[in-house]
């Protein structure tokens, strides 16, 4: 999760998030280079006496400043498309979890099991135990096995919601009447926090997501204890 007054992204816990962070840095570097060049040209124009005022055209420089932005756009678009297709890949999931957005809580259904489903409500501030995080803890966590591709099916029962866990690099809209799909996999065990990321009504801020990612053995024990 994010630490207080954090700037930038949360630590990556999945291969996809690592790719996204690399892409973020790559794009930001291009933005820095363009901004400094533009700033340099602006100061140059403001501080020097303009010369060549009678020049009507300059074919060479115009060719360069037409083609160069196109090349830069391609350098951004290609890695972006690569990650887009990687995120779309289903990768033979080991487990499927369906989540439905409600006003204002999430419900989860482990569709590989006969009867494993529950609602996940936020723990109100007055009920928090010492050390627990305000507005982020839930009463029933989503337990998932680590290092396995998991297919999340995301939809909604009422209005638009969005199921998002920043450290795993997922943010998928929950749309009534439509089933969206995302693949998640975590490199390590731990608690991963997320929040609804679509303004969905008065308690939009109070429907967090908590994933408890554990080794496979512990997941099996948990799922057997839940059935
Ligand atoms: Cu919502």
mmCIF file of C-alpha atoms and ligand atoms in Angstrom, residues 102 104 106 159-162 196-201 203-204 207, ligand 1:
data_model
loop_
_atom_site.group_PDB
_atom_site.id
_atom_site.type_symbol
_atom_site.label_atom_id
_atom_site.label_comp_id
_atom_site.label_asym_id
_atom_site.label_seq_id
_atom_site.Cartn_x
_atom_site.Cartn_y
_atom_site.Cartn_z
ATOM 1 C CA UNK A 102 -22.676 -3.131 -5.034
ATOM 2 C CA UNK A 104 -21.418 0.096 -1.407
ATOM 3 C CA UNK A 106 -17.912 -5.838 -3.023
ATOM 4 C CA UNK A 159 -24.101 1.298 -10.898
ATOM 5 C CA UNK A 160 -20.600 1.643 -12.351
ATOM 6 C CA UNK A 161 -17.796 0.693 -9.959
ATOM 7 C CA UNK A 162 -14.165 -0.050 -10.620
ATOM 8 C CA UNK A 196 -13.355 1.443 -5.799
ATOM 9 C CA UNK A 197 -12.125 3.755 -8.541
ATOM 10 C CA UNK A 198 -15.332 4.941 -10.135
ATOM 11 C CA UNK A 199 -17.446 7.607 -8.472
ATOM 12 C CA UNK A 200 -20.394 5.378 -7.634
ATOM 13 C CA UNK A 201 -22.448 7.267 -5.077
ATOM 14 C CA UNK A 203 -20.337 5.836 -0.032
ATOM 15 C CA UNK A 204 -17.945 5.480 -2.939
ATOM 16 C CA UNK A 207 -15.815 0.191 -0.355
HETATM 17 CU CU1 LIG B 1 -18.001 1.805 -6.218
#
